[in-house]
Amino acid sequence: MAHTESCRSLRFTPDGALLLTASADMSLLAVDVQTGKAAARRSAAHAAPINRVLPLSERAVASGDDEGAVHLWDTRQADATARLEVHSDYVADMALAAGEQCLLAVSGDGTLSVTDLRTGKVRARSEADADDELLSVVAAKGGRKLVVGSGAGVLNLFSWGHFEDCSDRFPGHPSSVDAMVAFDADTVLTGSADGLIRIIGILPNAMLGLVGEHAQDPVERLALSADCLRLASVAHDSTLRLWDLGFLREDDADSGDEAAQAPEAANGTHVGGQGPTSTSGRRAAEAASAAASCAVQGSRPWIAEDARNASESGSDAEPALPKKRRKERKKGGKIPKRDTSGSKAFFKDLL
């Protein structure tokens, strides 16, 4: 068994040699991809259940927990290089602003934080939004803009260097935006609690179409392949679905006018469900209509992150969850507190 509690997050290291996992049992684990065996473990890595892990480079890792703490690790050292009490609630998502050497984190306390990886100190933190949780974050426009998904379904756009408050808001998602990846500098893909995976244009802000759907089950995590031709999604329907994004590349080669036809072009193969399906015409039409009516005024993420067990939120998850239930779902429930060779120092107690 990899962990004694739920496994909440997993990411490949940039070289693909190790798979890092984070758990509610407060441990971090490194798995050798070639052998499939556990390479090393760091027990008691946090004082609270770990919610997210993010490899930053071959030897740097960040992790965030249910109590809002962010830890920075150098795999050549046995202990964390920085332990930051950044947020007052769970860390919902993290991303790397590579050009600025900064770690971005968003939290259930409604704030965005920016941590300087060179100094190990928090550079900035946005003003708290007491009425809304911030659940997902990516960099866009070559790092000049940060796109942050919220529990209310609004995309908040922050300009780099101006982190106190967002510079633009783009409504349109009827439910929370729980997952996001940057497809290119001008386009992000969002996963929402209504089960739809959308294609969103950034500045000008527009809903361009759909990649696919998980029926009406909330989409929990998205991961993009290195060549941006495949998208993986996991949701509360207990399935992993793989989507062909080739049609988006074709749009880039053409005029881009076919983006709205994405629902018909993207077929998803899913694992753990009842067989392959494609996006229904009715829901695609509804989404296209919503996109047309709601049009208002990158760094690419590391691939492969898992969702928590769907049973943690119950099988009857509504498209728009109350804030308390969203917190329980993101945190996975309360529990009592309590180069590979370089990684062996970081993961102190080897298996």
Tab-separated table of C-alpha atoms in Angstrom:
chain	number	residue	atom	x	y	z
A	1	MET	CA	0.000	0.000	0.000
A	2	ALA	CA	1.386	3.393	-0.989
A	3	HIS	CA	-0.334	5.388	1.787
A	4	THR	CA	-2.457	4.687	4.854
A	5	GLU	CA	-4.931	7.460	3.937
A	6	SER	CA	-6.311	8.801	0.658
A	7	CYS	CA	-3.831	9.733	-2.086
A	8	ARG	CA	-4.808	13.258	-3.059
A	9	SER	CA	-2.212	14.365	-5.596
A	10	LEU	CA	0.384	12.873	-7.907
A	11	ARG	CA	2.819	14.404	-10.385
A	12	PHE	CA	5.711	13.225	-12.521
A	13	THR	CA	9.088	14.836	-12.000
A	14	PRO	CA	10.197	16.846	-15.070
A	15	ASP	CA	12.511	14.062	-16.256
A	16	GLY	CA	9.715	11.500	-15.909
A	17	ALA	CA	11.836	9.224	-13.729
A	18	LEU	CA	9.747	9.495	-10.571
A	19	LEU	CA	6.083	9.824	-9.716
A	20	LEU	CA	5.517	11.894	-6.574
A	21	THR	CA	2.374	11.334	-4.509
A	22	ALA	CA	0.907	13.246	-1.571
A	23	SER	CA	-1.504	11.865	0.974
A	24	ALA	CA	-3.859	12.702	3.796
A	25	ASP	CA	-1.525	10.644	5.986
A	26	MET	CA	0.878	13.632	5.740
A	27	SER	CA	3.508	11.701	3.772
A	28	LEU	CA	5.166	12.187	0.383
A	29	LEU	CA	6.174	9.184	-1.707
A	30	ALA	CA	8.456	8.769	-4.729
A	31	VAL	CA	7.739	5.872	-7.087
A	32	ASP	CA	10.233	4.712	-9.709
A	33	VAL	CA	8.397	4.847	-13.030
A	34	GLN	CA	10.431	2.081	-14.694
A	35	THR	CA	10.071	-0.484	-11.915
A	36	GLY	CA	6.774	0.653	-10.451
A	37	LYS	CA	8.271	0.265	-7.001
A	38	ALA	CA	8.462	2.805	-4.209
A	39	ALA	CA	11.851	4.488	-4.300
A	40	ALA	CA	11.629	6.568	-1.127
A	41	ARG	CA	9.212	8.099	1.339
A	42	ARG	CA	9.115	11.250	3.458
A	43	SER	CA	6.855	10.613	6.452
A	44	ALA	CA	5.413	13.477	8.507
A	45	ALA	CA	6.301	15.900	5.726
A	46	HIS	CA	3.572	18.240	7.000
A	47	ALA	CA	1.703	18.700	10.266
A	48	ALA	CA	-1.609	18.423	8.398
A	49	PRO	CA	-2.978	16.310	5.532
A	50	ILE	CA	-1.223	17.175	2.258
A	51	ASN	CA	-3.500	18.342	-0.518
A	52	ARG	CA	-1.120	19.167	-3.410
A	53	VAL	CA	2.396	18.344	-4.583
A	54	LEU	CA	4.179	20.093	-7.460
A	55	PRO	CA	7.665	19.305	-8.855
A	56	LEU	CA	9.326	22.603	-9.758
A	57	SER	CA	12.538	21.260	-11.311
A	58	GLU	CA	14.681	18.130	-11.228
A	59	ARG	CA	15.502	18.782	-7.561
A	60	ALA	CA	12.864	21.206	-6.279
A	61	VAL	CA	9.393	20.285	-5.019
A	62	ALA	CA	6.533	22.228	-3.428
A	63	SER	CA	3.701	20.836	-1.327
A	64	GLY	CA	0.608	22.382	0.245
A	65	ASP	CA	-1.684	21.122	3.002
A	66	ASP	CA	-5.160	21.439	4.510
A	67	GLU	CA	-4.104	24.147	6.945
A	68	GLY	CA	-2.739	26.468	4.251
A	69	ALA	CA	0.970	25.725	4.775
A	70	VAL	CA	3.319	25.543	1.776
A	71	HIS	CA	6.635	23.671	2.066
A	72	LEU	CA	9.549	23.994	-0.337
A	73	TRP	CA	11.956	21.058	-0.716
A	74	ASP	CA	15.390	20.488	-2.178
A	75	THR	CA	15.744	16.767	-2.848
A	76	ARG	CA	19.411	16.949	-1.826
A	77	GLN	CA	18.411	17.937	1.701
A	78	ALA	CA	16.630	15.927	4.357
A	79	ASP	CA	14.332	18.680	5.553
A	80	ALA	CA	12.237	21.383	3.931
A	81	THR	CA	14.156	24.462	2.843
A	82	ALA	CA	11.141	26.630	3.734
A	83	ARG	CA	7.958	26.092	5.748
A	84	LEU	CA	5.554	28.930	4.990
A	85	GLU	CA	2.235	29.599	6.708
A	86	VAL	CA	0.837	31.207	3.583
A	87	HIS	CA	-2.923	30.654	3.786
A	88	SER	CA	-5.548	30.266	6.483
A	89	ASP	CA	-7.360	27.442	4.686
A	90	TYR	CA	-6.491	24.484	2.464
A	91	VAL	CA	-4.172	24.886	-0.532
A	92	ALA	CA	-6.412	24.042	-3.486
A	93	ASP	CA	-3.912	24.307	-6.364
A	94	MET	CA	-0.357	25.345	-7.195
A	95	ALA	CA	1.447	26.310	-10.398
A	96	LEU	CA	4.894	27.458	-11.459
A	97	ALA	CA	5.575	30.874	-12.964
A	98	ALA	CA	8.827	29.710	-14.509
A	99	GLY	CA	9.954	33.005	-15.992
A	100	GLU	CA	9.684	34.741	-12.635
A	101	GLN	CA	10.890	31.774	-10.567
A	102	CYS	CA	7.769	32.014	-8.431
A	103	LEU	CA	5.297	29.536	-6.987
A	104	LEU	CA	1.611	30.387	-7.361
A	105	ALA	CA	-0.889	28.988	-4.863
A	106	VAL	CA	-4.627	29.455	-4.382
A	107	SER	CA	-6.647	28.554	-1.347
A	108	GLY	CA	-10.049	27.964	0.151
A	109	ASP	CA	-9.525	31.218	2.056
A	110	GLY	CA	-10.130	33.096	-1.208
A	111	THR	CA	-6.566	34.321	-1.767
A	112	LEU	CA	-3.774	33.941	-4.309
A	113	SER	CA	-0.178	33.868	-3.057
A	114	VAL	CA	3.104	34.368	-4.922
A	115	THR	CA	6.243	32.863	-3.363
A	116	ASP	CA	9.730	33.756	-4.622
A	117	LEU	CA	11.579	30.461	-5.051
A	118	ARG	CA	14.983	32.171	-4.940
A	119	THR	CA	14.433	33.624	-1.475
A	120	GLY	CA	11.876	31.148	-0.148
A	121	LYS	CA	9.663	34.032	0.952
A	122	VAL	CA	6.133	35.097	0.077
A	123	ARG	CA	6.330	38.010	-2.337
A	124	ALA	CA	2.634	38.917	-2.477
A	125	ARG	CA	-0.833	37.819	-1.454
A	126	SER	CA	-4.158	39.005	-2.832
A	127	GLU	CA	-6.922	40.479	-0.765
A	128	ALA	CA	-9.161	37.807	0.724
A	129	ASP	CA	-12.533	37.145	-0.876
A	130	ALA	CA	-14.613	35.936	2.054
A	131	ASP	CA	-17.496	34.925	-0.205
A	132	ASP	CA	-15.600	32.705	-2.625
A	133	GLU	CA	-12.931	30.031	-2.692
A	134	LEU	CA	-10.101	30.068	-5.219
A	135	LEU	CA	-9.659	26.540	-6.549
A	136	SER	CA	-7.366	26.500	-9.613
A	137	VAL	CA	-4.600	28.606	-11.145
A	138	VAL	CA	-2.514	28.777	-14.355
A	139	ALA	CA	-0.276	31.380	-15.998
A	140	ALA	CA	-1.271	32.764	-19.415
A	141	LYS	CA	-0.154	35.402	-21.919
A	142	GLY	CA	3.483	34.449	-21.493
A	143	GLY	CA	3.212	34.782	-17.733
A	144	ARG	CA	1.842	38.325	-17.842
A	145	LYS	CA	-1.575	37.141	-16.662
A	146	LEU	CA	-2.671	34.662	-14.009
A	147	VAL	CA	-6.009	32.919	-14.485
A	148	VAL	CA	-7.664	31.794	-11.261
A	149	GLY	CA	-10.795	29.634	-11.111
A	150	SER	CA	-13.281	30.202	-8.287
A	151	GLY	CA	-16.042	28.372	-6.480
A	152	ALA	CA	-18.605	30.738	-7.975
A	153	GLY	CA	-17.612	29.778	-11.540
A	154	VAL	CA	-15.831	33.077	-12.262
A	155	LEU	CA	-12.366	33.226	-13.827
A	156	ASN	CA	-10.342	35.952	-12.087
A	157	LEU	CA	-7.495	37.468	-14.132
A	158	PHE	CA	-4.528	38.979	-12.295
A	159	SER	CA	-1.845	41.079	-13.976
A	160	TRP	CA	1.707	40.147	-13.017
A	161	GLY	CA	3.001	42.476	-10.347
A	162	HIS	CA	-0.494	43.606	-9.353
A	163	PHE	CA	-1.671	40.871	-7.029
A	164	GLU	CA	-3.843	42.816	-4.586
A	165	ASP	CA	-6.961	42.296	-6.684
A	166	CYS	CA	-7.836	40.888	-10.076
A	167	SER	CA	-7.817	43.155	-13.117
A	168	ASP	CA	-10.670	41.365	-14.895
A	169	ARG	CA	-13.425	38.855	-14.144
A	170	PHE	CA	-14.887	36.454	-16.667
A	171	PRO	CA	-18.178	34.844	-15.565
A	172	GLY	CA	-19.838	32.056	-17.490
A	173	HIS	CA	-19.215	28.753	-15.720
A	174	PRO	CA	-22.447	27.765	-13.959
A	175	SER	CA	-20.474	25.847	-11.308
A	176	SER	CA	-17.092	25.949	-9.615
A	177	VAL	CA	-13.928	25.823	-11.749
A	178	ASP	CA	-12.047	23.061	-9.947
A	179	ALA	CA	-9.308	22.332	-12.504
A	180	MET	CA	-7.421	24.213	-15.192
A	181	VAL	CA	-4.504	23.711	-17.586
A	182	ALA	CA	-2.920	26.163	-20.024
A	183	PHE	CA	-3.122	24.875	-23.611
A	184	ASP	CA	-1.103	27.791	-24.989
A	185	ALA	CA	-0.463	31.440	-24.116
A	186	ASP	CA	-3.981	32.480	-25.118
A	187	THR	CA	-6.085	29.424	-24.289
A	188	VAL	CA	-6.908	27.495	-21.123
A	189	LEU	CA	-8.952	24.352	-20.592
A	190	THR	CA	-11.228	24.274	-17.567
A	191	GLY	CA	-12.885	21.444	-15.648
A	192	SER	CA	-16.043	22.393	-13.787
A	193	ALA	CA	-18.387	20.900	-11.214
A	194	ASP	CA	-21.058	20.674	-13.930
A	195	GLY	CA	-19.007	17.929	-15.606
A	196	LEU	CA	-17.939	19.900	-18.685
A	197	ILE	CA	-14.404	20.545	-19.954
A	198	ARG	CA	-14.393	23.897	-21.735
A	199	ILE	CA	-12.043	25.749	-24.080
A	200	ILE	CA	-11.564	29.332	-22.911
A	201	GLY	CA	-9.873	32.172	-24.782
A	202	ILE	CA	-8.030	34.689	-22.609
A	203	LEU	CA	-8.024	38.398	-23.532
A	204	PRO	CA	-10.238	38.570	-25.427
A	205	ASN	CA	-12.193	36.422	-22.973
A	206	ALA	CA	-14.519	33.979	-24.667
A	207	MET	CA	-15.893	30.474	-24.336
A	208	LEU	CA	-14.755	28.838	-27.558
A	209	GLY	CA	-16.248	25.361	-27.225
A	210	LEU	CA	-16.024	22.019	-25.441
A	211	VAL	CA	-13.494	19.240	-25.185
A	212	GLY	CA	-15.990	16.831	-23.622
A	213	GLU	CA	-17.928	15.925	-20.518
A	214	HIS	CA	-18.178	13.568	-17.555
A	215	ALA	CA	-21.981	13.448	-17.680
A	216	GLN	CA	-22.953	15.718	-14.762
A	217	ASP	CA	-20.176	14.569	-12.426
A	218	PRO	CA	-17.744	17.260	-11.206
A	219	VAL	CA	-14.382	17.298	-12.984
A	220	GLU	CA	-11.690	17.190	-10.314
A	221	ARG	CA	-8.338	17.244	-12.156
A	222	LEU	CA	-6.945	17.856	-15.652
A	223	ALA	CA	-3.503	16.968	-17.028
A	224	LEU	CA	-1.981	17.869	-20.405
A	225	SER	CA	0.553	15.771	-22.285
A	226	ALA	CA	3.924	17.332	-23.088
A	227	ASP	CA	3.003	17.703	-26.788
A	228	CYS	CA	-0.424	19.182	-25.902
A	229	LEU	CA	-2.172	16.592	-28.063
A	230	ARG	CA	-3.786	14.615	-25.228
A	231	LEU	CA	-5.768	15.693	-22.206
A	232	ALA	CA	-6.509	13.456	-19.225
A	233	SER	CA	-9.441	14.181	-16.921
A	234	VAL	CA	-10.741	12.559	-13.755
A	235	ALA	CA	-14.114	13.178	-12.153
A	236	HIS	CA	-16.589	11.968	-9.549
A	237	ASP	CA	-17.921	9.324	-11.946
A	238	SER	CA	-14.812	7.261	-11.006
A	239	THR	CA	-13.415	7.399	-14.539
A	240	LEU	CA	-10.213	8.570	-16.145
A	241	ARG	CA	-10.861	9.901	-19.645
A	242	LEU	CA	-8.333	10.658	-22.367
A	243	TRP	CA	-9.172	13.316	-24.958
A	244	ASP	CA	-7.641	13.924	-28.383
A	245	LEU	CA	-6.806	17.633	-28.739
A	246	GLY	CA	-5.640	17.386	-32.324
A	247	PHE	CA	-8.585	19.486	-33.470
A	248	LEU	CA	-7.214	22.445	-31.515
A	249	ARG	CA	-3.919	22.202	-33.377
A	250	GLU	CA	-5.863	22.087	-36.630
A	251	ASP	CA	-7.651	25.250	-35.539
A	252	ASP	CA	-4.289	26.912	-34.976
A	253	ALA	CA	-3.245	26.003	-38.509
A	254	ASP	CA	-6.503	27.354	-39.930
A	255	SER	CA	-8.317	30.565	-39.067
A	256	GLY	CA	-9.509	29.359	-35.687
A	257	ASP	CA	-13.186	29.687	-36.660
A	258	GLU	CA	-13.800	25.980	-36.094
A	259	ALA	CA	-13.138	26.137	-32.341
A	260	ALA	CA	-16.865	26.200	-31.613
A	261	GLN	CA	-17.145	22.799	-33.337
A	262	ALA	CA	-14.793	21.197	-30.802
A	263	PRO	CA	-17.538	19.115	-29.121
A	264	GLU	CA	-18.071	17.187	-32.348
A	265	ALA	CA	-14.370	16.705	-32.997
A	266	ALA	CA	-13.147	15.572	-29.577
A	267	ASN	CA	-13.950	12.009	-28.608
A	268	GLY	CA	-13.034	10.856	-25.117
A	269	THR	CA	-11.927	7.370	-24.178
A	270	HIS	CA	-12.478	6.666	-20.513
A	271	VAL	CA	-11.307	4.030	-18.069
A	272	GLY	CA	-13.413	2.731	-15.209
A	273	GLY	CA	-16.823	3.632	-16.631
A	274	GLN	CA	-19.264	1.887	-18.937
A	275	GLY	CA	-17.395	2.310	-22.218
A	276	PRO	CA	-16.369	5.039	-24.677
A	277	THR	CA	-18.706	7.953	-25.185
A	278	SER	CA	-18.682	11.279	-26.997
A	279	THR	CA	-20.165	14.594	-25.914
A	280	SER	CA	-23.919	14.605	-26.377
A	281	GLY	CA	-25.296	16.948	-28.993
A	282	ARG	CA	-27.800	18.438	-26.578
A	283	ARG	CA	-25.247	19.381	-23.924
A	284	ALA	CA	-22.822	20.607	-26.588
A	285	ALA	CA	-25.521	22.866	-27.997
A	286	GLU	CA	-26.368	24.128	-24.516
A	287	ALA	CA	-22.711	24.894	-23.826
A	288	ALA	CA	-22.234	26.623	-27.175
A	289	SER	CA	-25.310	28.735	-26.504
A	290	ALA	CA	-24.036	29.587	-23.019
A	291	ALA	CA	-20.642	30.479	-24.449
A	292	ALA	CA	-22.197	32.864	-26.944
A	293	SER	CA	-24.361	34.562	-24.317
A	294	CYS	CA	-21.604	34.796	-21.680
A	295	ALA	CA	-18.788	36.202	-23.843
A	296	VAL	CA	-17.676	39.319	-21.956
A	297	GLN	CA	-15.286	41.444	-21.078
A	298	GLY	CA	2.231	29.986	-20.641
A	299	SER	CA	3.839	28.217	-18.925
A	300	ARG	CA	2.559	24.685	-19.371
A	301	PRO	CA	1.731	22.659	-16.309
A	302	TRP	CA	3.508	19.470	-15.330
A	303	ILE	CA	1.437	16.531	-16.458
A	304	ALA	CA	-0.505	13.857	-14.613
A	305	GLU	CA	-2.275	14.661	-11.370
A	306	ASP	CA	-4.915	12.393	-9.828
A	307	ALA	CA	-8.181	13.279	-8.167
A	308	ARG	CA	-9.238	12.224	-4.722
A	309	ASN	CA	-11.697	9.344	-4.329
A	310	ALA	CA	-15.105	10.405	-5.611
A	311	SER	CA	-16.782	8.857	-2.592
A	312	GLU	CA	-15.337	11.583	-0.390
A	313	SER	CA	-17.946	14.004	-1.678
A	314	GLY	CA	-20.761	11.485	-1.999
A	315	SER	CA	-22.374	10.097	-5.138
A	316	ASP	CA	-25.055	12.781	-5.341
A	317	ALA	CA	-22.795	15.780	-5.886
A	318	GLU	CA	-24.769	18.764	-7.150
A	319	PRO	CA	-23.405	20.954	-9.944
A	320	ALA	CA	-23.103	23.895	-7.548
A	321	LEU	CA	-21.982	22.754	-4.118
A	322	PRO	CA	-22.357	24.855	-0.968
A	323	LYS	CA	-19.057	26.305	0.218
A	324	LYS	CA	-18.841	23.936	3.198
A	325	ARG	CA	-19.319	20.870	1.008
A	326	ARG	CA	-16.810	22.161	-1.537
A	327	LYS	CA	-14.253	22.504	1.245
A	328	GLU	CA	-14.897	18.960	2.423
A	329	ARG	CA	-14.519	17.683	-1.127
A	330	LYS	CA	-11.284	19.548	-1.813
A	331	LYS	CA	-9.729	18.666	1.523
A	332	GLY	CA	-10.859	15.046	1.455
A	333	GLY	CA	-12.366	15.162	4.918
A	334	LYS	CA	-10.816	15.868	8.307
A	335	ILE	CA	-8.374	13.473	9.964
A	336	PRO	CA	-6.517	13.841	13.271
A	337	LYS	CA	-3.271	15.818	12.964
A	338	ARG	CA	-0.628	13.916	13.781
A	339	ASP	CA	18.166	12.583	-9.701
A	340	THR	CA	16.758	9.703	-7.727
A	341	SER	CA	19.878	9.502	-5.547
A	342	GLY	CA	19.308	13.121	-4.624
A	343	SER	CA	15.742	12.304	-3.675
A	344	LYS	CA	16.922	9.878	-0.994
A	345	ALA	CA	17.919	12.746	1.261
A	346	PHE	CA	14.556	14.443	0.760
A	347	PHE	CA	12.521	11.297	1.351
A	348	LYS	CA	14.267	10.615	4.613
A	349	ASP	CA	13.028	7.184	5.608
A	350	LEU	CA	13.657	4.945	2.608
A	351	LEU	CA	11.585	1.873	1.977
